[in-house]
XYZ file of C-alpha atoms in Angstrom:
762
model
C 10.618 13.196 25.743
C 13.612 9.704 24.639
C 12.862 8.205 21.346
C 12.017 5.075 22.550
C 8.860 6.338 25.406
C 6.144 4.562 24.254
C 6.927 2.057 21.435
C 5.812 -1.726 21.166
C 8.175 -4.646 20.603
C 8.002 -4.509 16.583
C 7.928 -0.581 16.649
C 11.194 -0.714 18.866
C 12.552 -3.543 16.208
C 11.802 -0.749 13.181
C 13.141 2.040 14.860
C 16.706 0.647 15.857
C 17.202 -1.016 12.651
C 20.366 0.565 11.304
C 22.298 -0.728 8.113
C 20.659 -2.707 5.095
C 17.257 -2.851 3.570
C 14.197 -3.005 5.854
C 10.842 -3.881 5.002
C 7.814 -2.275 7.256
C 4.745 -4.253 7.093
C 2.622 -1.719 8.906
C -1.340 -3.196 9.380
C -3.923 -0.179 9.484
C -4.194 1.717 12.454
C -0.639 0.867 13.396
C 1.241 3.368 13.808
C 3.476 3.412 10.533
C 4.057 7.444 10.554
C 5.108 7.293 14.287
C 7.490 4.659 13.519
C 8.992 6.427 10.590
C 9.452 10.208 12.310
C 11.092 8.116 15.572
C 13.469 5.879 13.594
C 14.836 9.285 11.467
C 15.163 10.697 15.327
C 17.189 7.490 16.371
C 19.380 7.863 13.277
C 20.276 11.383 14.105
C 20.924 11.022 17.920
C 22.153 7.355 18.087
C 23.823 6.275 14.759
C 25.372 9.721 14.124
C 23.838 9.881 11.085
C 23.966 13.546 8.940
C 20.157 14.788 8.581
C 21.650 16.277 5.011
C 21.814 12.474 4.157
C 18.164 11.398 5.143
C 15.164 11.230 2.990
C 11.794 10.127 3.629
C 9.253 10.742 0.783
C 5.241 10.171 0.829
C 2.668 10.575 -1.528
C 0.274 13.760 -0.240
C 1.516 16.894 0.915
C -0.515 16.600 3.984
C 1.431 12.746 4.954
C 4.937 14.618 4.567
C 3.776 18.243 6.381
C 2.534 15.535 9.315
C 5.911 14.050 9.050
C 8.044 16.998 8.723
C 6.296 18.331 11.971
C 6.887 15.472 13.932
C 10.565 15.360 12.910
C 10.526 18.629 13.708
C 9.009 17.823 17.619
C 11.078 15.027 18.409
C 14.727 15.789 16.719
C 14.493 19.445 17.691
C 18.092 21.057 17.619
C 19.812 17.549 15.806
C 19.373 19.508 12.104
C 16.117 18.185 11.192
C 15.702 21.069 9.197
C 18.017 19.500 6.722
C 16.183 16.351 6.396
C 13.991 16.574 2.852
C 10.904 15.161 3.204
C 8.293 15.476 0.332
C 6.412 13.764 -2.043
C 7.504 11.581 -4.605
C 6.718 14.380 -7.181
C 7.595 17.597 -5.413
C 11.459 15.719 -4.899
C 11.273 15.198 -8.692
C 10.454 18.471 -9.266
C 13.208 19.920 -6.757
C 15.726 17.465 -8.622
C 14.783 18.436 -12.394
C 14.932 22.053 -11.333
C 17.852 21.530 -10.641
C 19.991 19.212 -13.214
C 16.821 18.884 -15.907
C 18.884 21.010 -18.419
C 20.384 18.023 -19.034
C 17.628 16.577 -20.581
C 16.159 19.774 -22.463
C 14.295 21.538 -19.831
C 15.183 24.654 -17.807
C 14.222 25.344 -14.135
C 11.152 27.630 -14.722
C 9.149 24.921 -16.411
C 5.150 24.573 -16.064
C 3.658 21.087 -14.663
C 0.422 20.653 -16.349
C -2.860 19.332 -15.017
C -5.487 17.447 -16.209
C -7.100 20.240 -17.953
C -3.929 21.269 -19.851
C -2.931 18.093 -20.775
C -7.136 17.429 -21.913
C -6.960 20.794 -24.081
C -2.954 19.936 -25.504
C -4.358 16.360 -26.549
C -7.374 18.156 -28.817
C -5.306 20.388 -30.608
C -3.021 17.400 -31.510
C -5.715 15.167 -32.774
C -7.052 17.857 -34.127
C -3.883 18.895 -36.064
C -3.677 15.493 -37.564
C -7.229 15.120 -38.667
C -8.285 12.208 -36.318
C -11.930 11.400 -35.331
C -11.960 12.877 -31.666
C -15.046 10.074 -30.779
C -12.322 7.506 -31.984
C -9.371 8.804 -30.298
C -11.002 10.735 -27.428
C -8.545 12.791 -25.955
C -9.061 11.343 -22.053
C -8.609 8.063 -23.691
C -5.039 8.980 -25.196
C -3.748 10.243 -22.450
C -4.579 7.324 -19.991
C -2.376 5.215 -22.877
C 0.049 7.813 -22.135
C -0.041 7.465 -18.504
C -0.075 4.161 -18.536
C 3.131 3.827 -20.752
C 4.805 6.458 -18.347
C 3.967 4.289 -15.324
C 6.174 1.777 -16.655
C 8.822 4.039 -18.413
C 7.670 2.706 -22.065
C 9.232 5.620 -24.549
C 7.155 6.978 -27.469
C 9.362 5.169 -29.169
C 9.199 2.263 -27.585
C 5.274 2.055 -27.881
C 5.824 2.556 -31.604
C 7.950 -0.861 -32.045
C 5.741 -2.699 -29.703
C 2.322 -0.702 -32.156
C 3.944 -1.892 -35.590
C 0.765 -3.361 -37.274
C -1.847 -2.617 -35.253
C -3.979 0.666 -36.135
C -5.041 1.849 -33.656
C -1.548 1.666 -31.428
C 0.223 2.929 -34.364
C -2.167 6.321 -33.786
C -1.678 6.230 -30.349
C 2.121 6.714 -30.679
C 2.140 8.789 -33.189
C -0.394 11.118 -30.815
C 2.389 9.878 -27.820
C 5.497 11.291 -29.759
C 3.640 14.701 -31.181
C 2.404 15.094 -27.550
C 6.048 14.765 -25.685
C 7.309 16.990 -28.945
C 4.994 19.906 -27.935
C 5.066 19.608 -23.745
C 9.044 19.553 -24.423
C 8.737 23.286 -26.912
C 6.277 24.508 -24.465
C 9.296 23.776 -21.560
C 6.405 21.986 -19.774
C 6.518 18.349 -17.741
C 2.873 16.553 -17.106
C 2.617 14.720 -13.739
C 3.555 11.393 -14.843
C 6.674 13.106 -16.690
C 8.028 14.151 -12.949
C 8.995 10.740 -12.173
C 9.510 9.802 -15.562
C 12.115 12.673 -16.382
C 13.542 12.081 -12.959
C 14.481 8.249 -14.387
C 15.876 9.130 -17.229
C 17.624 12.269 -15.929
C 19.541 9.578 -13.626
C 20.082 6.961 -16.758
C 21.580 10.377 -18.555
C 23.596 12.364 -16.510
C 26.514 10.554 -13.915
C 26.897 13.921 -12.533
C 23.312 14.418 -11.023
C 23.065 10.825 -10.072
C 26.385 10.705 -8.222
C 25.004 13.635 -6.100
C 22.065 12.784 -4.988
C 23.302 8.981 -4.567
C 25.702 10.419 -1.981
C 23.343 13.005 -0.692
C 20.463 10.442 0.157
C 22.226 7.678 1.806
C 19.154 6.969 3.696
C 15.701 6.783 2.200
C 12.925 5.709 3.703
C 9.451 5.659 1.470
C 5.802 5.655 3.079
C 2.868 3.911 1.441
C 5.533 1.477 -0.936
C 2.215 -0.451 -1.576
C 1.272 2.950 -3.682
C 4.367 2.760 -6.017
C 4.279 2.327 -9.495
C 6.965 0.766 -11.636
C 8.485 4.166 -12.290
C 8.706 4.944 -8.599
C 10.608 1.712 -7.776
C 13.109 2.449 -10.814
C 13.606 5.881 -9.107
C 14.583 4.344 -5.658
C 16.924 1.614 -7.496
C 18.785 4.179 -9.323
C 19.552 5.647 -5.965
C 20.089 3.098 -3.723
C 23.026 0.692 -5.030
C 25.715 2.697 -4.183
C 25.084 4.824 -1.127
C 28.135 5.937 0.173
C 31.125 7.949 -1.276
C 33.876 5.359 -0.388
C 31.352 2.880 -2.654
C 29.959 0.589 0.189
C 26.992 -1.046 -1.284
C 25.036 -0.544 1.802
C 21.124 -0.398 0.253
C 19.853 1.608 2.930
C 16.464 1.614 1.551
C 13.527 1.667 4.493
C 10.221 0.933 3.059
C 6.901 0.997 4.570
C 3.235 -0.016 3.703
C 0.660 -2.524 3.892
C 0.054 -4.621 0.640
C -4.096 -5.132 1.549
C -4.325 -1.880 1.180
C -2.934 -1.525 -2.270
C -5.976 -0.130 -4.068
C -4.742 2.036 -6.683
C -3.538 -0.463 -9.614
C -5.698 1.997 -11.470
C -2.997 4.867 -11.271
C -0.493 2.508 -11.935
C 0.588 0.969 -8.745
C 2.489 -2.338 -8.747
C 1.179 -4.273 -5.394
C 4.446 -6.574 -6.519
C 7.147 -3.739 -5.574
C 6.348 -4.632 -2.493
C 5.358 -8.301 -2.493
C 8.766 -8.807 -4.349
C 10.799 -6.447 -2.612
C 12.557 -9.265 -0.214
C 13.846 -10.822 -3.911
C 14.522 -7.034 -5.489
C 16.188 -6.071 -2.183
C 18.656 -9.248 -0.884
C 19.204 -9.459 3.103
C 16.170 -7.605 3.759
C 14.939 -7.457 7.077
C 10.883 -7.872 7.741
C 9.392 -5.960 10.519
C 5.394 -6.442 11.358
C 3.071 -4.012 12.656
C -0.055 -5.414 13.450
C -1.178 -3.984 16.960
C -3.647 -1.493 15.756
C -4.347 1.433 17.873
C -7.475 2.727 15.546
C -10.370 0.255 16.341
C -12.563 -1.618 18.275
C -11.391 -5.442 18.070
C -15.213 -6.669 16.011
C -13.723 -3.783 13.601
C -10.433 -5.797 13.083
C -12.260 -8.962 13.486
C -14.577 -8.570 10.258
C -11.105 -6.836 7.844
C -9.188 -9.842 9.300
C -12.277 -12.191 7.943
C -12.602 -9.895 4.730
C -9.076 -9.781 3.571
C -8.045 -13.163 4.127
C -10.156 -14.358 1.270
C -6.941 -12.939 -0.765
C -4.149 -15.224 -1.908
C -1.955 -12.451 -3.375
C -0.819 -10.721 0.031
C 1.434 -11.246 3.254
C 0.452 -13.254 6.060
C -0.598 -11.024 9.041
C -3.717 -10.111 11.380
C -4.481 -6.815 13.208
C -5.153 -7.151 16.425
C -5.802 -4.131 19.672
C -5.985 -4.012 23.140
C -9.396 -1.851 22.850
C -12.870 -3.237 24.038
C -14.639 -5.047 21.458
C -17.532 -2.364 20.510
C -20.421 -2.172 18.947
C -21.361 -4.654 16.651
C -21.273 -3.777 13.105
C -24.706 -2.769 11.514
C -25.639 -4.191 8.256
C -28.778 -2.095 7.060
C -30.698 -3.525 4.069
C -33.180 -0.485 2.358
C -35.760 -1.346 -0.728
C -34.459 1.881 -2.539
C -31.011 4.104 -2.730
C -33.365 7.051 -2.084
C -34.056 4.941 1.416
C -30.571 4.108 2.478
C -29.374 7.274 2.194
C -32.123 9.449 4.219
C -31.827 6.436 6.420
C -28.202 7.158 6.798
C -28.044 11.131 7.006
C -31.359 10.676 9.860
C -28.934 8.615 11.216
C -26.277 11.241 11.630
C -28.518 13.567 12.765
C -29.538 11.729 15.587
C -26.170 11.187 16.658
C -25.314 14.910 16.845
C -28.141 15.650 18.759
C -26.929 13.159 21.000
C -23.841 15.007 21.826
C -20.797 13.453 18.336
C -19.810 16.213 16.785
C -20.565 15.817 12.132
C -16.732 15.872 11.782
C -17.055 12.180 13.372
C -18.689 10.674 10.284
C -17.736 9.817 7.313
C -20.114 8.191 4.597
C -18.319 6.427 1.991
C -19.069 4.966 -1.799
C -17.403 3.321 -4.714
C -18.198 5.926 -7.296
C -18.288 9.845 -7.303
C -22.170 9.129 -9.129
C -23.363 7.851 -5.352
C -22.959 11.251 -4.078
C -25.852 13.186 -5.269
C -28.626 11.860 -3.368
C -26.596 12.023 0.541
C -26.115 15.612 -0.521
C -29.954 16.184 -1.058
C -30.761 14.843 2.003
C -27.853 16.795 4.011
C -28.855 19.745 2.572
C -32.796 18.840 3.606
C -31.392 18.002 7.101
C -29.455 21.690 7.567
C -26.158 18.870 7.785
C -22.938 20.983 7.083
C -20.993 18.561 4.662
C -18.140 18.602 2.410
C -17.319 16.190 -0.300
C -13.693 15.509 -0.740
C -12.598 14.975 -4.469
C -14.928 17.025 -5.895
C -13.922 20.400 -8.105
C -10.560 20.895 -6.709
C -10.063 24.655 -5.558
C -7.222 25.327 -8.339
C -9.544 23.691 -11.117
C -12.086 26.524 -10.694
C -12.228 29.182 -13.892
C -11.464 31.851 -11.890
C -8.361 30.196 -10.491
C -6.872 28.925 -13.046
C -7.388 32.185 -14.945
C -5.106 33.550 -12.396
C -2.524 30.581 -12.315
C -2.650 31.119 -16.267
C -1.754 34.518 -16.001
C 1.516 33.202 -13.436
C 2.243 30.549 -15.426
C 3.063 33.006 -18.976
C 5.395 35.031 -16.141
C 6.975 32.531 -15.344
C 7.403 30.606 -18.442
C 6.643 32.293 -21.875
C 7.224 28.902 -23.693
C 3.487 27.490 -21.939
C 1.417 28.103 -24.941
C -1.734 26.628 -22.622
C -1.594 29.228 -20.352
C -0.664 31.757 -22.631
C -3.635 30.700 -25.012
C -6.214 30.787 -22.048
C -5.687 34.601 -21.349
C -4.978 36.736 -24.350
C -8.358 37.496 -24.130
C -9.308 37.334 -20.629
C -10.597 39.521 -19.446
C -12.161 40.115 -23.141
C -9.986 42.302 -25.015
C -11.348 42.320 -28.457
C -8.906 40.020 -30.122
C -11.134 37.116 -32.329
C -10.377 33.949 -32.828
C -9.052 34.453 -36.283
C -6.259 36.420 -35.133
C -5.304 33.831 -32.638
C -5.363 31.230 -35.363
C -3.067 33.427 -37.266
C -0.751 34.346 -34.332
C -0.916 30.185 -33.706
C 0.649 29.469 -37.314
C 3.028 32.011 -37.325
C 4.018 30.476 -34.359
C 3.826 26.570 -36.111
C 5.958 28.180 -39.188
C 8.452 30.022 -37.175
C 8.696 27.228 -34.730
C 8.504 29.729 -31.882
C 5.731 29.707 -28.737
C 2.689 31.948 -28.950
C 3.727 34.396 -26.373
C 6.695 34.364 -28.775
C 4.807 35.298 -31.669
C 2.436 37.687 -30.126
C 5.754 39.612 -29.161
C 5.668 39.426 -33.358
C 2.339 40.785 -33.658
C 2.865 43.938 -35.842
C 4.774 41.843 -38.577
C 1.807 39.293 -38.781
C -0.539 39.367 -41.834
C -4.096 39.992 -40.957
C -3.321 41.251 -37.462
C -4.777 44.553 -38.642
C -5.695 46.798 -35.562
C -5.330 43.883 -33.627
C -1.908 44.171 -32.998
C -2.342 47.005 -30.777
C -4.313 45.035 -28.148
C -1.896 42.763 -27.765
C 1.409 44.818 -27.513
C -0.224 46.568 -24.510
C -1.347 42.637 -23.353
C 2.988 42.246 -23.716
C 3.492 45.028 -21.776
C 1.732 44.118 -19.529
C 3.273 40.668 -18.848
C 6.810 41.934 -19.688
C 6.372 44.488 -16.855
C 5.363 41.592 -14.314
C 8.604 40.012 -15.332
C 10.909 42.881 -14.755
C 9.806 43.480 -11.363
C 10.174 39.781 -10.501
C 13.892 39.654 -11.285
C 14.581 43.313 -9.988
C 13.777 41.498 -6.868
C 11.410 42.450 -3.893
C 8.098 41.297 -5.698
C 6.075 38.950 -3.867
C 3.903 36.353 -5.232
C 1.113 38.035 -3.467
C 2.109 41.741 -4.760
C 2.089 39.802 -8.211
C -1.730 38.121 -8.125
C -3.161 41.911 -6.400
C -1.261 43.346 -9.395
C -2.696 41.185 -11.793
C -6.302 41.267 -10.899
C -6.335 45.329 -10.488
C -4.306 46.067 -13.872
C -7.215 43.319 -15.859
C -10.258 45.030 -14.024
C -10.953 41.122 -13.362
C -12.536 41.814 -9.784
C -13.709 44.330 -10.884
C -15.781 42.484 -13.781
C -17.334 39.839 -11.223
C -18.235 42.642 -8.847
C -20.393 44.194 -11.305
C -22.170 40.983 -12.554
C -24.247 41.280 -9.026
C -24.644 37.747 -8.901
C -23.965 35.251 -5.883
C -22.110 33.190 -8.554
C -19.994 35.959 -8.973
C -19.851 36.628 -5.172
C -18.437 33.353 -4.794
C -15.621 33.346 -7.845
C -15.167 36.862 -5.719
C -14.629 35.086 -2.164
C -12.249 32.437 -4.323
C -9.804 34.867 -5.317
C -9.543 36.342 -2.123
C -8.741 32.508 -1.024
C -6.155 32.455 -3.505
C -4.724 35.911 -1.914
C -4.792 34.220 1.105
C -2.825 31.363 -0.275
C -0.264 33.455 -1.621
C 0.361 35.220 1.834
C 0.703 31.597 3.810
C 3.416 30.533 0.648
C 5.207 33.739 1.544
C 5.451 32.701 5.076
C 7.049 29.648 4.519
C 9.066 30.080 1.961
C 12.091 30.883 3.116
C 12.264 27.700 4.707
C 12.207 25.831 1.180
C 15.104 23.561 0.958
C 16.617 23.911 -2.338
C 19.970 24.333 -2.730
C 18.926 27.306 -5.905
C 16.328 28.768 -3.781
C 16.261 33.048 -4.621
C 13.695 34.730 -4.059
C 13.390 35.766 -8.108
C 12.593 31.438 -8.005
C 9.105 31.845 -5.245
C 7.072 32.180 -8.274
C 7.893 28.866 -9.653
C 7.922 27.287 -6.322
C 4.527 28.814 -5.772
C 3.180 27.157 -8.896
C 5.049 24.054 -7.920
C 3.355 23.791 -4.462
C -0.351 24.406 -6.271
C 0.393 21.896 -8.915
C 1.268 18.775 -6.455
C -2.152 19.924 -4.179
C -3.818 16.189 -3.578
C -7.614 16.474 -2.304
C -6.391 14.854 0.827
C -4.481 17.973 1.134
C -7.687 20.095 1.288
C -9.140 18.447 4.626
C -8.990 20.672 7.406
C -9.159 18.835 10.643
C -10.953 21.744 11.962
C -13.611 21.900 9.857
C -16.770 20.302 11.584
C -18.641 18.910 8.847
C -19.353 15.352 7.921
C -17.214 14.217 4.802
C -18.261 12.431 1.766
C -15.765 10.413 -0.271
C -15.120 7.638 -1.883
C -13.712 4.523 -1.001
C -10.489 5.405 -2.269
C -10.395 8.953 -0.985
C -10.856 7.602 2.447
C -7.662 5.990 2.918
C -4.967 7.197 4.956
C -7.727 8.783 7.050
C -10.210 7.559 10.282
C -12.778 8.469 12.023
C -14.986 7.465 14.645
C -18.616 6.434 12.827
C -18.200 5.109 9.137
C -20.928 4.159 7.071
C -20.003 2.504 3.981
C -22.774 2.661 1.133
C -23.698 0.602 -1.930
C -22.627 -2.794 -0.584
C -24.176 -4.539 -3.392
C -22.475 -6.861 -6.399
C -22.147 -4.700 -9.390
C -21.802 -1.653 -7.118
C -19.168 -2.769 -4.108
C -17.499 -4.759 -5.802
C -17.603 -3.658 -9.395
C -19.789 -5.029 -12.337
C -16.065 -4.653 -14.345
C -13.877 -6.320 -11.153
C -17.008 -9.800 -11.137
C -17.117 -10.250 -14.431
C -13.553 -9.962 -15.030
C -11.221 -12.913 -15.984
C -8.231 -11.255 -14.067
C -8.901 -12.452 -10.360
C -6.768 -9.668 -9.175
C -9.442 -6.926 -10.013
C -12.024 -8.496 -7.735
C -8.871 -9.095 -4.760
C -8.722 -5.428 -5.479
C -12.323 -4.522 -4.716
C -11.753 -7.138 -1.831
C -8.198 -4.825 -0.712
C -10.172 -1.508 -0.879
C -13.179 -3.186 1.419
C -10.946 -3.858 4.104
C -9.461 -0.087 3.807
C -13.090 1.242 4.327
C -13.704 -0.986 7.214
C -10.435 -0.149 9.018
C -10.996 3.675 8.625
C -14.312 2.929 11.558
C -12.842 3.668 15.153
C -16.131 3.401 17.062
C -18.935 2.622 14.888
C -19.253 1.063 11.127
C -22.721 0.525 9.229
C -22.677 -1.256 6.076
C -25.981 -0.758 3.798
C -26.831 -1.859 0.301
C -30.518 -1.499 -1.226
C -32.311 -3.995 -3.376
C -33.450 -1.033 -5.803
C -31.054 1.604 -7.308
C -31.140 3.904 -10.310
C -27.641 3.651 -12.206
C -28.021 5.086 -15.529
C -31.827 6.093 -15.837
C -32.216 2.302 -15.598
C -33.220 0.700 -12.213
C -31.234 -2.019 -11.241
C -32.273 -5.080 -8.884
C -28.332 -5.873 -7.395
C -27.595 -9.056 -4.800
C -25.950 -7.774 -0.991
C -22.200 -7.606 -1.432
C -20.103 -11.082 -1.324
C -18.086 -9.351 1.274
C -21.280 -9.162 3.625
C -20.970 -12.950 3.240
C -17.157 -13.150 4.502
C -17.873 -11.056 7.882
C -18.776 -13.486 10.504
C -22.593 -13.437 11.625
C -21.825 -12.837 15.282
C -19.910 -9.526 14.739
C -23.063 -8.154 12.657
C -26.146 -7.461 13.849
C -28.527 -7.545 10.874
C -31.529 -4.984 10.128
C -34.293 -4.018 7.365
C -35.587 -1.059 6.981
C -39.756 -0.187 7.626
C -40.216 0.213 3.880
C -38.168 -2.917 3.082
C -39.602 -4.965 5.412
C -43.597 -3.865 4.726
C -42.983 -4.321 0.666
C -41.035 -7.138 0.818
C -43.285 -10.267 -0.923
C -43.986 -13.464 1.886
C -41.264 -15.332 -0.318
C -38.814 -12.585 -0.084
C -38.992 -12.024 3.599
C -38.570 -16.286 3.841
C -35.113 -16.675 2.057
C -34.179 -12.726 3.537
C -35.120 -14.439 6.694
C -32.923 -17.669 5.653
C -30.091 -16.069 4.623
C -29.536 -14.079 7.902
C -30.238 -17.392 10.254
C -27.182 -18.786 8.008
C -24.750 -15.265 8.030
C -21.638 -17.398 9.359
C -18.456 -17.074 8.058
C -17.889 -19.700 4.553
C -15.223 -21.000 2.829
C -13.247 -18.158 0.821
C -15.467 -17.048 -2.354
C -19.140 -17.854 -1.549
C -21.758 -15.519 -1.356
C -24.018 -15.978 0.928
C -26.767 -15.105 -1.516
C -26.055 -16.713 -4.123
C -28.242 -18.950 -3.512
C -31.514 -16.820 -2.774
C -33.323 -17.559 -5.923
C -35.797 -14.404 -5.197
C -33.210 -12.150 -6.150
C -30.820 -13.699 -7.671
C -30.842 -12.632 -11.477
C -29.218 -16.286 -12.758
C -27.050 -17.104 -14.967
C -27.654 -17.629 -18.932
C -25.112 -19.149 -21.688
C -24.970 -16.798 -24.324
C -26.676 -17.412 -27.844
C -24.429 -15.322 -29.694
C -21.936 -15.976 -31.926
C -19.218 -13.204 -31.605
C -15.623 -12.832 -33.929
C -12.582 -11.004 -33.752
C -12.622 -7.500 -35.344
C -16.470 -7.417 -34.583
C -17.889 -4.092 -33.411
C -19.828 -4.007 -30.240
C -22.340 -1.731 -28.056
C -21.755 -1.956 -24.432
C -24.728 0.373 -22.197
C -21.815 1.805 -19.744
C -18.389 1.281 -21.645
C -19.958 2.483 -25.389
C -18.867 1.258 -28.669
C -15.594 -1.231 -28.840
C -13.955 -3.625 -30.794
C -13.760 -7.267 -30.406
C -9.642 -7.942 -29.744
C -10.221 -12.056 -28.551
C -12.618 -14.410 -27.946
C -12.623 -17.972 -26.121
C -15.239 -20.628 -26.118
C -16.071 -21.607 -22.441
C -18.904 -24.092 -21.407
C -21.266 -22.707 -24.149
C -20.575 -19.097 -23.240
C -17.788 -16.802 -24.557
C -14.614 -15.029 -22.756
C -14.384 -11.957 -24.561
C -11.566 -9.139 -24.786
C -12.917 -5.986 -25.869
C -11.038 -2.566 -26.816
C -13.687 0.293 -25.979
C -13.397 2.903 -27.958
C -13.788 5.666 -24.510
C -13.267 3.192 -22.053
C -9.869 0.875 -23.036
C -9.833 -3.220 -22.659
C -12.187 -5.177 -20.810
C -12.163 -8.837 -20.175
C -15.881 -10.064 -19.862
C -17.857 -13.220 -20.217
C -20.929 -12.840 -23.103
C -23.499 -14.025 -21.367
C -23.283 -11.165 -19.086
C -22.202 -8.185 -21.329
C -25.306 -7.437 -22.391
C -23.851 -6.496 -25.553
C -25.038 -5.387 -29.094
C -23.615 -6.180 -32.236
C -22.576 -2.894 -34.587
C -23.126 -3.973 -38.123
């Protein structure tokens, strides 16, 4: 197969580009993965680039595996197996496994998931005698994560926090959190990037090694990178060749219109300012879409054109016009769910597959009523972004055994399993062991080895010794070699009696847990099959346990989606990015739902622009048909809400849409309501940017009232959604107030007093 076959003009330019920085602005469905893989193959076959000098980075294992498979098919026999194709986080793990000792970590470090981090932070908050209501571990970890995404160290944060009581406490918590991670030889997810950047800044040998190796860097989904990832790439790119030539052979592929992860730290300016960062950048736009119909693309283009913070581009295709976009207004959210599930049932009865359908919504909470209706109609479904398989109790228990065996410094893992299954070791005994560990500056597991010397342990010492002997036996077998991860897991299950206990319960819940454990064993088998192909300079069978735990820790929700499952997928709009479906339903298209209330009332226009990008992403997931729906009445947080249809609907030209109301809506609406609805529909056409088709409807408009309450800095207030908070800034604005509020559990929000529905706390 010729590498250049079936490429369009712009794709061809991108593939043939050789030296210097390259920015590929790839619109939705424009074949970006095809361009990346063909470009890599072309570098090898036409420009004689050594495959060992190429790295391709992306964000999910699924995307990395797809890229790897395509590269292997295109460049078979050319050394493609030596190309480093990986996610950012997996790449950093491998780098830290090799050079992490220079910043205090050995290669068997643990990777903490969200639950591990929360457990650790709860312990720290308690040890510092802080009120857990004022310093919620989730909020504290969110602050720490934001710092790490910007490469802000505990000392840097402390310097900025001086004089602010809450921030000073956050700084102390951050510092202690990092101290305990290091002592436990553990890293959290954000550390993987931050510590690799730290490594490159402090270890010249490590930086030189990887600069010389990665002479061609390719990055997928560049719009999703945060400041830490940007810094990492910047450190790798200045000098890419051993002879010192400045080449900056970095190629990034992304779409600023699909930058939707600001809440995770993504920095849209990484892609908007790429040419400023890397002078002499070649910019290539991929605007031809191979996924959707013309009507769907026209709608997407019209919506996103209302954003100002973007690079100019316009999707087009050679597909047919396709069916008009369906817009349906329901009376209630329950009726909306029933209507959508019935439409799916009718489509399948007419010959479609369940896998052809996706139901998208703004928040996970909206899934419940869809689930109920799908169950009632016997429609198979899967929620993407629900409980992660590896977060289930029985799986986390087994993983904790594996982590303790691999890294005895991991206190969180060892403490989880010291009494799982129950060994008769009480909480008082565990507290004494923890105090002994703290007093002697050793890990919890190391303290277990000294149990017989700890005051007050008594008869529990023998039970603890049996546990330690069990772990040590597993360790010795691993280091002897020829002991697979599968064998280790089976031995743990057998030696602890874990499976026997579940089987004795004889409940459906226990049966489900047994099935999960069996599936986990399947995972170990497939891992062993692939492990010997793992491209690691230091890989050996004894390190497979670390590699397995790394593999599990870096699994994302998108990685769990199977192309073979014939089920309807339910997911948030964020979760749908990167996917495509013949038939897409976007539900809850209402102001205060989508776009969210926070974005509408934010003083920062970028919040609403990100919501619009999210709408653009949702629209461009559809291949054949797109249905947009809203409800006049919706139950949220135990209250009935009446919201206007989403302002994004008014940004889609009338001629692209087919509108209808449900029977219940038409029958229940008062004559005046129908009158204004009919007027809205008659005027449903493209309007100037920022306009809202439904904003002048006197029947459904809630109106804007000026605030009659006065507010001052340091006032304590209560918000119906965000809870308690402290006002940190007040600005008068035409009879109203623009308030900045630091909520105890939700962080800093900016809102108008007239909309905020605040209550003062006296």
